[in-house]
Amino acid sequence: MDFSLPADLVAYLGELDRFIEREIKPLEQVDDNIRFFDHRREWARTDFENGGLPRHEWEALLRKAKDLADAAGHLRFPVPKQYGGKDGSNLWMAVIREHFAAKGLGLHNDLQNEHSIVGNFPVVTMLDRYGRDDQKAMIDGSIKGKYRITFGLTEPHHGSDATHMETRAVPAVRDNVKGWIINGEKMWTTGMHVATHCALFARTSGNDGDARGITCFLVPAKSHGVRIEEYMWTFNMPTDHPRVSFTDVFVPEDALFGEVGRGLSLAQCFVHQNRIRQAASSLGAAVYCINESVRYARERKPFGKALAENQAIQFPLVELATQAEMLRLLIRKTAWEMDQLTEEQIERTLSDRVSMCNYIANRLCCESADRAMQVHGGMGYSRHKPFEHIYRHHRRYRITEGSEEIQMRKVAGFLFGYMGPGKH
Protein backbone atom coordinates (compact mmCIF):
# COMPACT_ATOMS: atom_id res chain seq x y z
CA MET A 1 0.00 0.00 0.00
CA ASP A 2 1.43 3.38 -1.06
CA PHE A 3 0.90 6.14 1.53
CA SER A 4 2.85 8.80 -0.38
CA LEU A 5 1.02 11.81 -1.74
CA PRO A 6 0.32 11.87 -5.50
CA ALA A 7 3.00 13.76 -7.44
CA ASP A 8 0.43 16.15 -8.92
CA LEU A 9 -0.83 17.04 -5.44
CA VAL A 10 2.72 17.73 -4.22
CA ALA A 11 3.25 19.90 -7.30
CA TYR A 12 0.05 21.82 -6.59
CA LEU A 13 1.15 22.52 -3.01
CA GLY A 14 4.29 24.05 -4.47
CA GLU A 15 2.22 26.15 -6.87
CA LEU A 16 0.10 27.41 -3.97
CA ASP A 17 3.20 28.27 -1.94
CA ARG A 18 4.59 30.30 -4.83
CA PHE A 19 1.28 32.13 -5.24
CA ILE A 20 1.25 32.99 -1.53
CA GLU A 21 4.76 34.43 -1.71
CA ARG A 22 4.06 36.31 -4.94
CA GLU A 23 0.55 37.69 -4.31
CA ILE A 24 -0.63 37.20 -0.74
CA LYS A 25 2.41 38.00 1.40
CA PRO A 26 2.89 41.45 -0.22
CA LEU A 27 -0.78 42.26 0.42
CA GLU A 28 -0.36 41.11 4.02
CA GLN A 29 2.48 43.58 4.53
CA VAL A 30 1.16 46.68 2.73
CA ASP A 31 -0.76 49.43 4.58
CA ASP A 32 0.09 47.82 7.93
CA ASN A 33 -2.23 44.90 7.14
CA ILE A 34 0.02 42.79 9.35
CA ARG A 35 -1.87 44.36 12.28
CA PHE A 36 -4.63 41.84 11.59
CA PHE A 37 -2.24 38.97 12.37
CA ASP A 38 0.28 40.21 14.94
CA HIS A 39 -0.33 41.02 18.63
CA ARG A 40 -2.87 43.70 17.59
CA ARG A 41 -5.05 41.22 15.69
CA GLU A 42 -8.09 41.08 17.97
CA TRP A 43 -8.35 44.86 18.30
CA ALA A 44 -7.62 45.43 14.62
CA ARG A 45 -10.31 43.00 13.53
CA THR A 46 -13.03 44.01 16.00
CA ASP A 47 -15.32 47.04 15.90
CA PHE A 48 -15.96 47.13 19.64
CA GLU A 49 -18.16 50.22 19.28
CA ASN A 50 -20.45 48.42 16.84
CA GLY A 51 -21.50 45.33 18.76
CA GLY A 52 -18.13 43.62 18.37
CA LEU A 53 -18.68 43.02 14.64
CA PRO A 54 -15.77 42.52 12.24
CA ARG A 55 -14.31 45.80 11.05
CA HIS A 56 -15.07 46.67 7.44
CA GLU A 57 -11.34 46.99 6.67
CA TRP A 58 -10.73 43.43 7.89
CA GLU A 59 -13.48 41.89 5.79
CA ALA A 60 -12.49 43.97 2.76
CA LEU A 61 -8.93 42.64 3.03
CA LEU A 62 -10.17 39.04 3.13
CA ARG A 63 -12.31 39.69 0.06
CA LYS A 64 -9.34 41.17 -1.80
CA ALA A 65 -7.25 38.08 -1.05
CA LYS A 66 -10.07 35.82 -2.24
CA ASP A 67 -10.40 37.80 -5.46
CA LEU A 68 -6.67 37.41 -6.13
CA ALA A 69 -6.95 33.67 -5.50
CA ASP A 70 -10.01 33.40 -7.74
CA ALA A 71 -8.23 35.20 -10.57
CA ALA A 72 -5.32 32.77 -10.18
CA GLY A 73 -7.64 29.76 -10.34
CA HIS A 74 -7.22 28.60 -6.74
CA LEU A 75 -10.24 29.82 -4.77
CA ARG A 76 -12.73 27.49 -6.46
CA PHE A 77 -10.52 24.41 -6.32
CA PRO A 78 -13.13 22.14 -4.59
CA VAL A 79 -16.06 23.49 -6.66
CA PRO A 80 -17.45 21.44 -9.62
CA LYS A 81 -15.93 22.30 -12.99
CA GLN A 82 -19.21 23.64 -14.38
CA TYR A 83 -18.94 26.48 -11.86
CA GLY A 84 -15.32 27.29 -12.64
CA GLY A 85 -13.74 24.91 -10.13
CA LYS A 86 -11.46 21.88 -10.37
CA ASP A 87 -13.61 19.19 -8.73
CA GLY A 88 -11.12 19.08 -5.87
CA SER A 89 -11.52 15.94 -3.78
CA ASN A 90 -11.90 15.64 -0.03
CA LEU A 91 -8.44 14.04 0.13
CA TRP A 92 -6.77 16.91 -1.70
CA MET A 93 -8.67 19.46 0.39
CA ALA A 94 -7.59 17.73 3.60
CA VAL A 95 -3.94 17.85 2.55
CA ILE A 96 -4.16 21.48 1.41
CA ARG A 97 -5.91 22.64 4.59
CA GLU A 98 -3.36 20.92 6.83
CA HIS A 99 -0.54 22.43 4.75
CA PHE A 100 -1.97 25.94 5.07
CA ALA A 101 -2.70 25.75 8.81
CA ALA A 102 0.79 24.40 9.49
CA LYS A 103 2.16 27.70 8.12
CA GLY A 104 0.59 29.61 11.02
CA LEU A 105 -1.59 32.72 10.99
CA GLY A 106 -1.68 34.69 7.76
CA LEU A 107 -3.77 36.12 4.98
CA HIS A 108 -3.44 32.87 3.05
CA ASN A 109 -5.61 31.07 5.61
CA ASP A 110 -7.40 32.11 8.82
CA LEU A 111 -9.33 29.47 10.73
CA GLN A 112 -11.24 31.94 12.88
CA ASN A 113 -13.64 32.73 10.04
CA GLU A 114 -12.91 29.93 7.53
CA HIS A 115 -11.07 32.32 5.22
CA SER A 116 -8.69 30.65 2.78
CA ILE A 117 -7.25 31.24 -0.68
CA VAL A 118 -8.54 27.72 -1.43
CA GLY A 119 -12.16 28.12 -0.44
CA ASN A 120 -14.33 25.82 1.60
CA PHE A 121 -17.82 26.09 0.09
CA PRO A 122 -20.31 23.71 1.76
CA VAL A 123 -23.18 26.02 0.78
CA VAL A 124 -22.13 25.66 -2.88
CA THR A 125 -22.34 21.89 -2.46
CA MET A 126 -25.84 22.26 -0.98
CA LEU A 127 -26.97 24.47 -3.86
CA ASP A 128 -25.49 22.12 -6.46
CA ARG A 129 -26.97 18.93 -5.00
CA TYR A 130 -30.33 20.16 -3.76
CA GLY A 131 -31.09 23.48 -5.45
CA ARG A 132 -33.39 24.15 -8.37
CA ASP A 133 -31.86 25.71 -11.48
CA ASP A 134 -32.70 29.23 -10.26
CA GLN A 135 -31.00 28.45 -6.93
CA LYS A 136 -27.96 26.93 -8.64
CA ALA A 137 -27.68 30.23 -10.52
CA MET A 138 -26.64 31.75 -7.16
CA ILE A 139 -23.46 29.66 -6.97
CA ASP A 140 -21.15 32.02 -8.86
CA GLY A 141 -22.45 34.99 -6.89
CA SER A 142 -21.98 33.18 -3.58
CA ILE A 143 -18.33 32.51 -4.44
CA LYS A 144 -17.73 36.13 -5.48
CA GLY A 145 -19.50 37.54 -2.41
CA LYS A 146 -22.62 38.83 -4.19
CA TYR A 147 -24.71 36.37 -2.19
CA ARG A 148 -23.98 35.50 1.45
CA ILE A 149 -26.04 32.55 2.67
CA THR A 150 -25.98 31.87 6.41
CA PHE A 151 -26.83 28.56 8.07
CA GLY A 152 -29.87 28.72 10.36
CA LEU A 153 -29.94 25.38 12.16
CA THR A 154 -28.98 25.74 15.85
CA GLU A 155 -31.58 27.06 18.30
CA PRO A 156 -31.29 28.74 21.73
CA HIS A 157 -32.89 25.95 23.75
CA HIS A 158 -31.67 22.88 21.88
CA GLY A 159 -28.10 23.53 20.74
CA SER A 160 -26.69 20.67 18.67
CA ASP A 161 -29.93 18.66 18.94
CA ALA A 162 -31.37 19.86 15.65
CA THR A 163 -34.28 17.41 15.57
CA HIS A 164 -35.97 19.14 18.54
CA MET A 165 -36.13 22.53 16.85
CA GLU A 166 -38.97 24.81 17.85
CA THR A 167 -38.94 26.88 14.65
CA ARG A 168 -42.09 26.09 12.70
CA ALA A 169 -43.20 26.71 9.11
CA VAL A 170 -46.86 26.33 8.14
CA PRO A 171 -48.46 26.62 4.68
CA ALA A 172 -50.11 29.97 4.05
CA VAL A 173 -51.45 32.25 1.32
CA ARG A 174 -50.64 35.96 1.29
CA ASP A 175 -51.85 38.35 -1.44
CA ASN A 176 -52.90 35.31 -3.49
CA VAL A 177 -49.35 33.90 -3.28
CA LYS A 178 -48.88 30.41 -1.87
CA GLY A 179 -46.06 30.00 0.60
CA TRP A 180 -45.13 29.47 4.22
CA ILE A 181 -45.18 31.47 7.44
CA ILE A 182 -42.18 30.87 9.68
CA ASN A 183 -41.82 31.56 13.40
CA GLY A 184 -38.86 30.76 15.63
CA GLU A 185 -35.35 31.66 16.72
CA LYS A 186 -31.85 30.64 15.67
CA MET A 187 -28.46 30.94 17.36
CA TRP A 188 -24.93 31.31 15.99
CA THR A 189 -26.25 32.37 12.58
CA THR A 190 -22.74 33.28 11.47
CA GLY A 191 -22.41 36.10 8.96
CA MET A 192 -25.93 37.46 9.31
CA HIS A 193 -24.62 41.04 9.45
CA VAL A 194 -23.75 40.85 5.74
CA ALA A 195 -26.10 38.04 4.65
CA THR A 196 -28.41 38.20 1.69
CA HIS A 197 -30.16 34.93 2.61
CA CYS A 198 -30.47 32.44 5.44
CA ALA A 199 -30.72 28.70 4.78
CA LEU A 200 -33.33 28.34 7.50
CA PHE A 201 -34.37 24.96 8.89
CA ALA A 202 -37.89 24.66 10.31
CA ARG A 203 -40.21 21.82 11.28
CA THR A 204 -43.08 21.43 8.82
CA SER A 205 -44.45 18.08 10.08
CA GLY A 206 -43.80 15.29 12.57
CA ASN A 207 -42.91 15.40 16.23
CA ASP A 208 -39.97 16.75 18.20
CA GLY A 209 -37.07 14.38 17.75
CA ASP A 210 -38.15 13.11 14.32
CA ALA A 211 -35.49 13.35 11.63
CA ARG A 212 -38.19 13.59 8.98
CA GLY A 213 -40.44 16.64 8.84
CA ILE A 214 -37.72 19.31 8.89
CA THR A 215 -37.59 21.54 5.81
CA CYS A 216 -35.01 24.06 4.59
CA PHE A 217 -35.96 27.47 3.16
CA LEU A 218 -33.83 30.14 1.50
CA VAL A 219 -35.13 33.19 3.37
CA PRO A 220 -34.03 36.65 2.21
CA ALA A 221 -32.21 38.27 5.13
CA LYS A 222 -34.19 41.51 4.78
CA SER A 223 -37.58 39.81 4.93
CA HIS A 224 -40.17 41.47 7.16
CA GLY A 225 -40.08 39.77 10.56
CA VAL A 226 -36.37 38.81 10.45
CA ARG A 227 -34.54 40.51 13.31
CA ILE A 228 -31.02 40.25 14.72
CA GLU A 229 -31.63 40.25 18.46
CA GLU A 230 -28.02 40.32 19.68
CA TYR A 231 -24.47 39.43 18.76
CA MET A 232 -22.90 36.87 21.08
CA TRP A 233 -19.44 37.94 22.29
CA THR A 234 -17.14 34.94 22.20
CA PHE A 235 -13.73 33.48 23.07
CA ASN A 236 -12.28 34.92 19.88
CA MET A 237 -13.38 38.36 18.73
CA PRO A 238 -14.72 39.80 16.47
CA THR A 239 -18.14 38.20 16.61
CA ASP A 240 -20.47 37.62 13.70
CA HIS A 241 -22.58 35.06 15.58
CA PRO A 242 -26.04 36.49 16.33
CA ARG A 243 -29.26 35.25 17.81
CA VAL A 244 -31.92 35.87 15.15
CA SER A 245 -35.70 35.85 15.52
CA PHE A 246 -38.19 35.06 12.77
CA THR A 247 -41.66 36.42 13.51
CA ASP A 248 -44.49 35.70 11.02
CA VAL A 249 -41.97 35.67 8.19
CA PHE A 250 -43.74 34.90 4.91
CA VAL A 251 -41.84 33.25 2.08
CA PRO A 252 -43.31 32.08 -1.25
CA GLU A 253 -43.16 28.46 -2.31
CA ASP A 254 -40.03 29.05 -4.39
CA ALA A 255 -38.12 29.66 -1.14
CA LEU A 256 -38.14 25.89 -0.62
CA PHE A 257 -34.59 24.54 -0.65
CA GLY A 258 -34.68 20.80 -1.29
CA GLU A 259 -37.61 18.50 -0.51
CA VAL A 260 -40.30 19.24 2.04
CA GLY A 261 -39.57 17.24 5.19
CA ARG A 262 -36.08 16.17 4.09
CA GLY A 263 -34.13 19.22 5.19
CA LEU A 264 -31.67 17.34 7.38
CA SER A 265 -30.16 15.85 4.21
CA LEU A 266 -28.94 19.35 3.35
CA ALA A 267 -27.59 19.82 6.85
CA GLN A 268 -25.63 16.54 6.68
CA CYS A 269 -24.25 17.54 3.29
CA PHE A 270 -22.95 20.73 4.91
CA VAL A 271 -21.66 18.97 8.02
CA HIS A 272 -19.60 16.09 6.61
CA GLN A 273 -17.51 18.19 4.24
CA ASN A 274 -17.01 20.85 6.86
CA ARG A 275 -15.95 18.47 9.63
CA ILE A 276 -13.33 16.49 7.73
CA ARG A 277 -11.78 19.70 6.41
CA GLN A 278 -11.96 21.31 9.81
CA ALA A 279 -10.19 18.28 11.25
CA ALA A 280 -7.39 18.68 8.71
CA SER A 281 -7.04 22.37 9.60
CA SER A 282 -6.93 21.57 13.31
CA LEU A 283 -4.21 19.02 12.64
CA GLY A 284 -2.23 21.59 10.68
CA ALA A 285 -2.54 24.15 13.48
CA ALA A 286 -1.38 21.51 15.97
CA VAL A 287 1.64 20.72 13.79
CA TYR A 288 2.48 24.43 13.67
CA CYS A 289 2.43 24.63 17.48
CA ILE A 290 4.55 21.49 17.82
CA ASN A 291 7.11 22.63 15.25
CA GLU A 292 7.39 26.10 16.78
CA SER A 293 7.89 24.58 20.21
CA VAL A 294 10.66 22.28 18.98
CA ARG A 295 12.41 25.16 17.21
CA TYR A 296 12.19 27.42 20.26
CA ALA A 297 13.32 24.66 22.65
CA ARG A 298 16.46 24.15 20.58
CA GLU A 299 17.25 27.89 20.48
CA ARG A 300 16.35 28.92 24.03
CA LYS A 301 19.17 28.38 26.55
CA PRO A 302 18.19 29.46 30.07
CA PHE A 303 21.00 28.93 32.53
CA GLY A 304 23.27 28.08 29.60
CA LYS A 305 21.50 24.88 28.61
CA ALA A 306 19.04 24.39 25.71
CA LEU A 307 15.48 23.65 26.76
CA ALA A 308 15.49 20.82 24.23
CA GLU A 309 17.90 18.83 26.43
CA ASN A 310 15.25 18.58 29.13
CA GLN A 311 13.10 15.45 28.95
CA ALA A 312 10.23 17.35 30.60
CA ILE A 313 10.21 19.46 27.42
CA GLN A 314 10.92 16.60 25.02
CA PHE A 315 8.45 13.95 26.10
CA PRO A 316 5.17 15.93 25.94
CA LEU A 317 6.12 17.12 22.44
CA VAL A 318 7.01 13.54 21.47
CA GLU A 319 3.52 12.45 22.54
CA LEU A 320 1.86 15.25 20.56
CA ALA A 321 3.97 14.59 17.45
CA THR A 322 3.07 10.90 17.61
CA GLN A 323 -0.64 11.67 17.91
CA ALA A 324 -0.40 14.10 14.99
CA GLU A 325 1.22 11.46 12.78
CA MET A 326 -1.46 8.86 13.58
CA LEU A 327 -4.26 11.39 13.12
CA ARG A 328 -2.90 12.44 9.73
CA LEU A 329 -3.27 8.88 8.47
CA LEU A 330 -6.83 8.61 9.80
CA ILE A 331 -7.90 11.93 8.26
CA ARG A 332 -6.43 11.16 4.86
CA LYS A 333 -7.85 7.63 4.78
CA THR A 334 -11.29 8.89 5.81
CA ALA A 335 -11.20 11.73 3.26
CA TRP A 336 -10.20 9.27 0.53
CA GLU A 337 -13.06 6.94 1.47
CA MET A 338 -15.50 9.86 1.41
CA ASP A 339 -14.50 10.50 -2.19
CA GLN A 340 -15.68 6.98 -3.10
CA LEU A 341 -19.15 7.34 -1.55
CA THR A 342 -22.38 9.27 -1.95
CA GLU A 343 -23.53 11.58 0.83
CA GLU A 344 -26.12 9.02 1.93
CA GLN A 345 -23.46 6.28 2.04
CA ILE A 346 -21.15 8.50 4.09
CA GLU A 347 -23.89 9.11 6.66
CA ARG A 348 -24.73 5.42 6.83
CA THR A 349 -21.25 3.87 6.87
CA LEU A 350 -18.53 6.46 7.49
CA SER A 351 -19.82 9.36 9.55
CA ASP A 352 -18.45 7.87 12.76
CA ARG A 353 -14.91 8.20 11.43
CA VAL A 354 -15.57 11.75 10.25
CA SER A 355 -16.60 12.46 13.85
CA MET A 356 -13.49 10.70 15.21
CA CYS A 357 -11.26 12.87 13.03
CA ASN A 358 -13.07 16.04 14.03
CA TYR A 359 -13.13 15.77 17.79
CA ILE A 360 -9.67 14.26 18.15
CA ALA A 361 -8.13 16.91 15.87
CA ASN A 362 -9.74 19.76 17.80
CA ARG A 363 -8.56 18.25 21.08
CA LEU A 364 -5.02 17.70 19.77
CA CYS A 365 -4.84 21.30 18.57
CA CYS A 366 -5.86 22.66 21.98
CA GLU A 367 -3.31 20.46 23.73
CA SER A 368 -0.56 21.45 21.28
CA ALA A 369 -1.32 25.17 21.61
CA ASP A 370 -1.36 24.87 25.40
CA ARG A 371 1.98 23.05 25.36
CA ALA A 372 3.43 25.69 23.02
CA MET A 373 2.41 28.41 25.47
CA GLN A 374 4.18 26.55 28.28
CA VAL A 375 7.35 25.90 26.28
CA HIS A 376 7.55 29.56 25.22
CA GLY A 377 7.07 30.74 28.81
CA GLY A 378 5.79 34.26 29.42
CA MET A 379 5.89 35.23 25.74
CA GLY A 380 3.92 32.11 24.94
CA TYR A 381 0.95 33.40 26.89
CA SER A 382 1.19 36.88 25.37
CA ARG A 383 -0.50 37.90 22.16
CA HIS A 384 2.90 38.42 20.58
CA LYS A 385 2.71 34.71 19.79
CA PRO A 386 -0.30 33.15 18.01
CA PHE A 387 -0.76 30.25 20.43
CA GLU A 388 -3.44 31.84 22.62
CA HIS A 389 -5.40 32.71 19.46
CA ILE A 390 -5.13 29.14 18.18
CA TYR A 391 -6.04 27.71 21.58
CA ARG A 392 -9.11 29.87 22.03
CA HIS A 393 -10.38 29.25 18.51
CA HIS A 394 -10.06 25.48 18.68
CA ARG A 395 -11.44 25.35 22.21
CA ARG A 396 -14.45 27.10 20.72
CA TYR A 397 -14.58 24.43 17.98
CA ARG A 398 -14.76 21.77 20.70
CA ILE A 399 -17.77 23.51 22.23
CA THR A 400 -19.78 24.84 19.29
CA GLU A 401 -19.00 23.14 15.98
CA GLY A 402 -21.19 20.09 16.54
CA SER A 403 -19.62 19.88 19.95
CA GLU A 404 -17.15 17.23 21.06
CA GLU A 405 -19.88 15.38 22.96
CA ILE A 406 -22.07 15.22 19.84
CA GLN A 407 -19.18 13.81 17.82
CA MET A 408 -18.54 11.19 20.49
CA ARG A 409 -22.25 10.27 20.54
CA LYS A 410 -22.05 9.63 16.81
CA VAL A 411 -19.06 7.31 17.31
CA ALA A 412 -20.85 5.58 20.19
CA GLY A 413 -23.90 5.05 17.99
CA PHE A 414 -21.82 3.09 15.51
CA LEU A 415 -19.79 1.34 18.21
CA PHE A 416 -22.83 0.11 20.16
CA GLY A 417 -24.96 -0.65 17.12
CA TYR A 418 -27.86 1.79 17.31
CA MET A 419 -26.55 3.82 14.36
CA GLY A 420 -24.70 2.88 11.20
CA PRO A 421 -25.30 0.24 8.49
CA GLY A 422 -28.82 -1.17 8.58
CA LYS A 423 -30.09 1.44 11.05
CA HIS A 424 -31.38 4.02 8.53
Coordinates of C-alpha atoms in Angstrom, one line a residue, residues 23-231:
E23 CA 0.6 37.7 -4.3
I24 CA -0.6 37.2 -0.7
K25 CA 2.4 38.0 1.4
P26 CA 2.9 41.4 -0.2
L27 CA -0.8 42.3 0.4
E28 CA -0.4 41.1 4.0
Q29 CA 2.5 43.6 4.5
V30 CA 1.2 46.7 2.7
D31 CA -0.8 49.4 4.6
D32 CA 0.1 47.8 7.9
N33 CA -2.2 44.9 7.1
I34 CA 0.0 42.8 9.4
R35 CA -1.9 44.4 12.3
F36 CA -4.6 41.8 11.6
F37 CA -2.2 39.0 12.4
D38 CA 0.3 40.2 14.9
H39 CA -0.3 41.0 18.6
R40 CA -2.9 43.7 17.6
R41 CA -5.0 41.2 15.7
E42 CA -8.1 41.1 18.0
W43 CA -8.3 44.9 18.3
A44 CA -7.6 45.4 14.6
R45 CA -10.3 43.0 13.5
T46 CA -13.0 44.0 16.0
D47 CA -15.3 47.0 15.9
F48 CA -16.0 47.1 19.6
E49 CA -18.2 50.2 19.3
N50 CA -20.5 48.4 16.8
G51 CA -21.5 45.3 18.8
G52 CA -18.1 43.6 18.4
L53 CA -18.7 43.0 14.6
P54 CA -15.8 42.5 12.2
R55 CA -14.3 45.8 11.0
H56 CA -15.1 46.7 7.4
E57 CA -11.3 47.0 6.7
W58 CA -10.7 43.4 7.9
E59 CA -13.5 41.9 5.8
A60 CA -12.5 44.0 2.8
L61 CA -8.9 42.6 3.0
L62 CA -10.2 39.0 3.1
R63 CA -12.3 39.7 0.1
K64 CA -9.3 41.2 -1.8
A65 CA -7.2 38.1 -1.1
K66 CA -10.1 35.8 -2.2
D67 CA -10.4 37.8 -5.5
L68 CA -6.7 37.4 -6.1
A69 CA -6.9 33.7 -5.5
D70 CA -10.0 33.4 -7.7
A71 CA -8.2 35.2 -10.6
A72 CA -5.3 32.8 -10.2
G73 CA -7.6 29.8 -10.3
H74 CA -7.2 28.6 -6.7
L75 CA -10.2 29.8 -4.8
R76 CA -12.7 27.5 -6.5
F77 CA -10.5 24.4 -6.3
P78 CA -13.1 22.1 -4.6
V79 CA -16.1 23.5 -6.7
P80 CA -17.4 21.4 -9.6
K81 CA -15.9 22.3 -13.0
Q82 CA -19.2 23.6 -14.4
Y83 CA -18.9 26.5 -11.9
G84 CA -15.3 27.3 -12.6
G85 CA -13.7 24.9 -10.1
K86 CA -11.5 21.9 -10.4
D87 CA -13.6 19.2 -8.7
G88 CA -11.1 19.1 -5.9
S89 CA -11.5 15.9 -3.8
N90 CA -11.9 15.6 0.0
L91 CA -8.4 14.0 0.1
W92 CA -6.8 16.9 -1.7
M93 CA -8.7 19.5 0.4
A94 CA -7.6 17.7 3.6
V95 CA -3.9 17.8 2.6
I96 CA -4.2 21.5 1.4
R97 CA -5.9 22.6 4.6
E98 CA -3.4 20.9 6.8
H99 CA -0.5 22.4 4.7
F100 CA -2.0 25.9 5.1
A101 CA -2.7 25.7 8.8
A102 CA 0.8 24.4 9.5
K103 CA 2.2 27.7 8.1
G104 CA 0.6 29.6 11.0
L105 CA -1.6 32.7 11.0
G106 CA -1.7 34.7 7.8
L107 CA -3.8 36.1 5.0
H108 CA -3.4 32.9 3.1
N109 CA -5.6 31.1 5.6
D110 CA -7.4 32.1 8.8
L111 CA -9.3 29.5 10.7
Q112 CA -11.2 31.9 12.9
N113 CA -13.6 32.7 10.0
E114 CA -12.9 29.9 7.5
H115 CA -11.1 32.3 5.2
S116 CA -8.7 30.7 2.8
I117 CA -7.3 31.2 -0.7
V118 CA -8.5 27.7 -1.4
G119 CA -12.2 28.1 -0.4
N120 CA -14.3 25.8 1.6
F121 CA -17.8 26.1 0.1
P122 CA -20.3 23.7 1.8
V123 CA -23.2 26.0 0.8
V124 CA -22.1 25.7 -2.9
T125 CA -22.3 21.9 -2.5
M126 CA -25.8 22.3 -1.0
L127 CA -27.0 24.5 -3.9
D128 CA -25.5 22.1 -6.5
R129 CA -27.0 18.9 -5.0
Y130 CA -30.3 20.2 -3.8
G131 CA -31.1 23.5 -5.5
R132 CA -33.4 24.1 -8.4
D133 CA -31.9 25.7 -11.5
D134 CA -32.7 29.2 -10.3
Q135 CA -31.0 28.5 -6.9
K136 CA -28.0 26.9 -8.6
A137 CA -27.7 30.2 -10.5
M138 CA -26.6 31.7 -7.2
I139 CA -23.5 29.7 -7.0
D140 CA -21.1 32.0 -8.9
G141 CA -22.5 35.0 -6.9
S142 CA -22.0 33.2 -3.6
I143 CA -18.3 32.5 -4.4
K144 CA -17.7 36.1 -5.5
G145 CA -19.5 37.5 -2.4
K146 CA -22.6 38.8 -4.2
Y147 CA -24.7 36.4 -2.2
R148 CA -24.0 35.5 1.4
I149 CA -26.0 32.6 2.7
T150 CA -26.0 31.9 6.4
F151 CA -26.8 28.6 8.1
G152 CA -29.9 28.7 10.4
L153 CA -29.9 25.4 12.2
T154 CA -29.0 25.7 15.8
E155 CA -31.6 27.1 18.3
P156 CA -31.3 28.7 21.7
H157 CA -32.9 26.0 23.8
H158 CA -31.7 22.9 21.9
G159 CA -28.1 23.5 20.7
S160 CA -26.7 20.7 18.7
D161 CA -29.9 18.7 18.9
A162 CA -31.4 19.9 15.6
T163 CA -34.3 17.4 15.6
H164 CA -36.0 19.1 18.5
M165 CA -36.1 22.5 16.8
E166 CA -39.0 24.8 17.8
T167 CA -38.9 26.9 14.7
R168 CA -42.1 26.1 12.7
A169 CA -43.2 26.7 9.1
V170 CA -46.9 26.3 8.1
P171 CA -48.5 26.6 4.7
A172 CA -50.1 30.0 4.0
V173 CA -51.4 32.3 1.3
R174 CA -50.6 36.0 1.3
D175 CA -51.8 38.3 -1.4
N176 CA -52.9 35.3 -3.5
V177 CA -49.3 33.9 -3.3
K178 CA -48.9 30.4 -1.9
G179 CA -46.1 30.0 0.6
W180 CA -45.1 29.5 4.2
I181 CA -45.2 31.5 7.4
I182 CA -42.2 30.9 9.7
N183 CA -41.8 31.6 13.4
G184 CA -38.9 30.8 15.6
E185 CA -35.4 31.7 16.7
K186 CA -31.9 30.6 15.7
M187 CA -28.5 30.9 17.4
W188 CA -24.9 31.3 16.0
T189 CA -26.2 32.4 12.6
T190 CA -22.7 33.3 11.5
G191 CA -22.4 36.1 9.0
M192 CA -25.9 37.5 9.3
H193 CA -24.6 41.0 9.5
V194 CA -23.7 40.9 5.7
A195 CA -26.1 38.0 4.7
T196 CA -28.4 38.2 1.7
H197 CA -30.2 34.9 2.6
C198 CA -30.5 32.4 5.4
A199 CA -30.7 28.7 4.8
L200 CA -33.3 28.3 7.5
F201 CA -34.4 25.0 8.9
A202 CA -37.9 24.7 10.3
R203 CA -40.2 21.8 11.3
T204 CA -43.1 21.4 8.8
S205 CA -44.4 18.1 10.1
G206 CA -43.8 15.3 12.6
N207 CA -42.9 15.4 16.2
D208 CA -40.0 16.7 18.2
G209 CA -37.1 14.4 17.7
D210 CA -38.2 13.1 14.3
A211 CA -35.5 13.3 11.6
R212 CA -38.2 13.6 9.0
G213 CA -40.4 16.6 8.8
I214 CA -37.7 19.3 8.9
T215 CA -37.6 21.5 5.8
C216 CA -35.0 24.1 4.6
F217 CA -36.0 27.5 3.2
L218 CA -33.8 30.1 1.5
V219 CA -35.1 33.2 3.4
P220 CA -34.0 36.7 2.2
A221 CA -32.2 38.3 5.1
K222 CA -34.2 41.5 4.8
S223 CA -37.6 39.8 4.9
H224 CA -40.2 41.5 7.2
G225 CA -40.1 39.8 10.6
V226 CA -36.4 38.8 10.5
R227 CA -34.5 40.5 13.3
I228 CA -31.0 40.2 14.7
E229 CA -31.6 40.2 18.5
E230 CA -28.0 40.3 19.7
Y231 CA -24.5 39.4 18.8

